[in-house]
mmCIF file of C-alpha atoms in Angstrom:
data_model
loop_
_atom_site.group_PDB
_atom_site.id
_atom_site.type_symbol
_atom_site.label_atom_id
_atom_site.label_comp_id
_atom_site.label_asym_id
_atom_site.label_seq_id
_atom_site.Cartn_x
_atom_site.Cartn_y
_atom_site.Cartn_z
ATOM 1 C CA MET A 1 118.313 108.032 77.149
ATOM 2 C CA GLY A 2 115.794 105.790 78.939
ATOM 3 C CA VAL A 3 117.931 105.322 82.066
ATOM 4 C CA ALA A 4 118.541 109.126 82.314
ATOM 5 C CA SER A 5 114.810 109.798 81.915
ATOM 6 C CA SER A 6 114.050 107.243 84.418
ATOM 7 C CA ALA A 7 116.460 108.722 86.967
ATOM 8 C CA GLN A 8 114.967 112.115 86.301
ATOM 9 C CA THR A 9 111.417 110.941 87.048
ATOM 10 C CA GLN A 10 112.669 108.979 90.073
ATOM 11 C CA MET A 11 114.358 112.292 91.396
ATOM 12 C CA MET A 12 111.176 114.311 90.844
ATOM 13 C CA THR A 13 109.056 111.745 92.780
ATOM 14 C CA GLU A 14 111.719 111.550 95.704
ATOM 15 C CA HIS A 15 111.874 115.306 96.118
ATOM 16 C CA ASP A 16 108.136 116.003 95.769
ATOM 17 C CA PRO A 17 107.146 118.680 98.359
ATOM 18 C CA ASN A 18 103.513 117.530 98.310
ATOM 19 C CA ALA A 19 104.535 114.012 99.310
ATOM 20 C CA GLY A 20 102.946 112.818 102.614
ATOM 21 C CA PHE A 21 106.189 111.543 104.039
ATOM 22 C CA PRO A 22 109.534 112.989 104.999
ATOM 23 C CA TRP A 23 112.382 112.309 102.724
ATOM 24 C CA TRP A 24 114.358 110.124 105.211
ATOM 25 C CA LEU A 25 111.548 107.703 105.357
ATOM 26 C CA ARG A 26 111.614 106.995 101.603
ATOM 27 C CA TYR A 27 115.437 106.682 101.840
ATOM 28 C CA LEU A 28 115.135 104.473 104.890
ATOM 29 C CA ALA A 29 112.857 102.005 102.906
ATOM 30 C CA LYS A 30 115.288 102.074 99.952
ATOM 31 C CA ALA A 31 118.326 101.522 102.370
ATOM 32 C CA PHE A 32 116.683 98.549 103.852
ATOM 33 C CA ALA A 33 115.980 97.103 100.583
ATOM 34 C CA ILE A 34 119.538 97.565 99.137
ATOM 35 C CA VAL A 35 121.488 96.480 102.248
ATOM 36 C CA GLY A 36 118.945 93.657 102.845
ATOM 37 C CA GLY A 37 119.464 92.483 99.270
ATOM 38 C CA ILE A 38 123.077 92.472 99.548
ATOM 39 C CA LEU A 39 123.051 90.640 102.891
ATOM 40 C CA ALA A 40 120.343 88.220 101.528
ATOM 41 C CA MET A 41 122.748 87.348 98.757
ATOM 42 C CA PHE A 42 125.614 86.926 101.165
ATOM 43 C CA PHE A 43 123.911 84.814 103.535
ATOM 44 C CA GLY A 44 122.218 82.897 100.843
ATOM 45 C CA MET A 45 125.481 81.845 99.522
ATOM 46 C CA LEU A 46 126.409 80.646 103.044
ATOM 47 C CA ALA A 47 123.202 78.960 103.461
ATOM 48 C CA LEU A 48 123.774 76.882 100.354
ATOM 49 C CA LEU A 49 126.383 74.861 102.486
ATOM 50 C CA SER A 50 123.444 73.305 104.359
ATOM 51 C CA ILE A 51 122.469 69.629 104.346
ATOM 52 C CA THR A 52 118.760 69.894 104.426
ATOM 53 C CA PRO A 53 116.956 70.284 101.113
ATOM 54 C CA THR A 54 114.406 72.940 102.375
ATOM 55 C CA CYS A 55 117.176 75.150 103.592
ATOM 56 C CA ILE A 56 118.952 74.760 100.093
ATOM 57 C CA ILE A 57 115.721 75.836 98.511
ATOM 58 C CA ALA A 58 115.169 78.656 101.046
ATOM 59 C CA ALA A 59 118.879 79.695 100.275
ATOM 60 C CA ILE A 60 118.213 79.844 96.450
ATOM 61 C CA LEU A 61 115.081 81.795 97.085
ATOM 62 C CA GLN A 62 116.994 84.191 99.297
ATOM 63 C CA LEU A 63 119.585 84.765 96.456
ATOM 64 C CA CYS A 64 116.830 85.552 93.988
ATOM 65 C CA PHE A 65 114.834 87.750 96.439
ATOM 66 C CA GLY A 66 117.966 89.705 97.301
ATOM 67 C CA LEU A 67 118.858 90.313 93.723
ATOM 68 C CA LEU A 68 115.104 91.259 93.006
ATOM 69 C CA SER A 69 115.250 93.722 95.957
ATOM 70 C CA ILE A 70 118.365 95.536 94.653
ATOM 71 C CA ALA A 71 116.632 95.388 91.120
ATOM 72 C CA LEU A 72 113.438 97.149 92.346
ATOM 73 C CA GLU A 73 115.052 99.700 94.660
ATOM 74 C CA ALA A 74 118.514 100.347 93.062
ATOM 75 C CA PRO A 75 118.261 99.574 89.393
ATOM 76 C CA PHE A 76 121.648 101.228 88.599
ATOM 77 C CA CYS A 77 123.342 98.532 90.600
ATOM 78 C CA CYS A 78 121.936 96.004 88.045
ATOM 79 C CA SER A 79 122.641 97.750 84.800
ATOM 80 C CA PHE A 80 124.093 94.585 83.404
ATOM 81 C CA ILE A 81 120.611 93.106 83.011
ATOM 82 C CA ASP A 82 119.068 93.908 79.838
ATOM 83 C CA PHE A 83 115.456 94.395 80.814
ATOM 84 C CA ILE A 84 116.072 96.374 84.061
ATOM 85 C CA GLU A 85 114.261 99.408 82.528
ATOM 86 C CA LYS A 86 111.052 97.381 82.617
ATOM 87 C CA ILE A 87 111.490 96.352 86.174
ATOM 88 C CA THR A 88 112.248 100.044 87.114
ATOM 89 C CA ILE A 89 109.161 101.247 85.435
ATOM 90 C CA PHE A 90 107.034 98.437 87.130
ATOM 91 C CA SER A 91 108.615 99.359 90.539
ATOM 92 C CA GLU A 92 107.969 103.067 90.247
ATOM 93 C CA SER A 93 104.375 102.481 89.186
ATOM 94 C CA ARG A 94 103.399 100.330 92.259
ATOM 95 C CA SER A 95 101.852 101.844 95.403
ATOM 96 C CA TYR A 96 103.372 101.582 98.851
ATOM 97 C CA PHE A 97 100.787 98.899 99.723
ATOM 98 C CA HIS A 98 101.970 96.726 96.707
ATOM 99 C CA LYS A 99 105.584 97.217 97.833
ATOM 100 C CA ALA A 100 104.864 96.457 101.305
ATOM 101 C CA ILE A 101 103.101 93.150 100.297
ATOM 102 C CA LEU A 102 105.948 92.219 97.917
ATOM 103 C CA PHE A 103 108.774 92.854 100.256
ATOM 104 C CA CYS A 104 107.152 91.170 103.217
ATOM 105 C CA GLY A 105 106.447 88.184 101.215
ATOM 106 C CA MET A 106 109.915 88.161 100.007
ATOM 107 C CA GLY A 107 111.467 88.543 103.404
ATOM 108 C CA ILE A 108 109.236 86.087 105.331
ATOM 109 C CA THR A 109 109.227 83.118 102.764
ATOM 110 C CA PRO A 110 112.787 81.969 103.392
ATOM 111 C CA ILE A 111 112.534 82.326 107.133
ATOM 112 C CA ILE A 112 109.469 80.270 107.234
ATOM 113 C CA MET A 113 111.063 77.599 105.107
ATOM 114 C CA CYS A 114 114.466 77.452 107.076
ATOM 115 C CA PRO A 115 114.390 79.418 110.439
ATOM 116 C CA GLU A 116 118.227 79.491 110.909
ATOM 117 C CA LEU A 117 120.384 82.432 111.663
ATOM 118 C CA ASP A 118 121.649 83.117 108.199
ATOM 119 C CA THR A 119 118.022 83.187 106.721
ATOM 120 C CA ILE A 120 116.826 85.456 109.461
ATOM 121 C CA LEU A 121 119.777 87.778 109.046
ATOM 122 C CA GLY A 122 119.508 87.760 105.192
ATOM 123 C CA ALA A 123 115.900 88.098 104.629
ATOM 124 C CA GLY A 124 115.141 90.128 107.909
ATOM 125 C CA LEU A 125 116.008 93.323 106.391
ATOM 126 C CA ILE A 126 113.961 92.742 103.331
ATOM 127 C CA PHE A 127 111.165 92.105 105.590
ATOM 128 C CA ALA A 128 111.969 95.358 107.428
ATOM 129 C CA CYS A 129 111.871 97.172 104.149
ATOM 130 C CA GLY A 130 108.358 95.797 103.763
ATOM 131 C CA THR A 131 107.160 96.958 107.048
ATOM 132 C CA VAL A 132 108.508 100.453 106.491
ATOM 133 C CA TYR A 133 106.435 100.431 103.114
ATOM 134 C CA GLY A 134 103.524 99.150 105.148
ATOM 135 C CA PHE A 135 103.702 102.168 107.639
ATOM 136 C CA MET A 136 103.958 104.371 104.560
ATOM 137 C CA ALA A 137 100.861 102.774 102.915
ATOM 138 C CA LEU A 138 98.933 103.378 106.212
ATOM 139 C CA GLY A 139 99.557 107.007 105.794
ATOM 140 C CA LYS A 140 100.170 110.014 108.121
ATOM 141 C CA LYS A 141 98.444 110.539 111.366
ATOM 142 C CA ALA A 142 95.853 113.289 111.393
ATOM 143 C CA ASP A 143 96.600 116.419 113.423
ATOM 144 C CA ARG A 144 95.209 116.792 116.884
ATOM 145 C CA ASN A 145 92.201 119.061 116.005
ATOM 146 C CA THR A 146 90.973 116.580 113.214
ATOM 147 C CA MET A 147 91.325 113.803 115.657
ATOM 148 C CA MET A 148 89.347 115.635 118.290
ATOM 149 C CA GLY A 149 86.657 116.599 115.711
ATOM 150 C CA ALA A 150 86.140 113.144 114.710
ATOM 151 C CA ALA A 151 86.118 111.946 118.340
ATOM 152 C CA GLY A 152 83.594 114.841 119.207
ATOM 153 C CA ASP A 153 81.012 113.058 116.908
ATOM 154 C CA ASN A 154 80.537 110.370 119.604
ATOM 155 C CA LYS A 155 77.893 111.508 122.042
ATOM 156 C CA ASP A 156 78.961 108.945 124.798
ATOM 157 C CA TRP A 157 82.236 110.361 125.293
ATOM 158 C CA SER A 158 83.446 114.030 125.845
ATOM 159 C CA PRO A 159 86.778 115.169 127.012
ATOM 160 C CA GLN A 160 85.276 117.908 128.913
ATOM 161 C CA VAL A 161 83.345 115.616 131.320
ATOM 162 C CA ASN A 162 85.160 114.806 134.491
ATOM 163 C CA SER A 163 84.259 111.264 135.216
ATOM 164 C CA SER A 164 85.031 109.862 138.524
ATOM 165 C CA ILE A 165 87.065 106.615 139.004
ATOM 166 C CA PRO A 166 84.815 103.674 139.945
ATOM 167 C CA PRO A 167 85.675 102.235 143.375
ATOM 168 C CA VAL A 168 87.539 99.008 143.338
#
């Protein structure tokens, strides 16, 4: 019953007509997180074959962050975890800003620790998910009339004044 009600509330929030973002942008962030999580776990397994200890630690972190990324955005993929319902409720209650910080932090940490191709490919999509959530946290741009009205408050600049180009 808990998983079905969680799926129903998630469906209602994803198809909210009052949302400020198109449906494809929310799905793009989820797709980056899911595909990035899978690739992070795959490349994390490959990075475990490294010799340097910092790269091995980065690979272990990348494995954990990949699983966490999938658990946060696609909890149905992790139904074998007993406490996935609590993770789902936690994820759904966070704002876009919190998700942006979380995913960018999860994406950049392995890359800083071990800047090799497998960590960049693995954690890069998780970081991309964080940037999409960051753009969503910034909000939509205002329409032209609102922006011109806000710019019209400035007495030093007016769009109707033709200013000459200063000589070079």
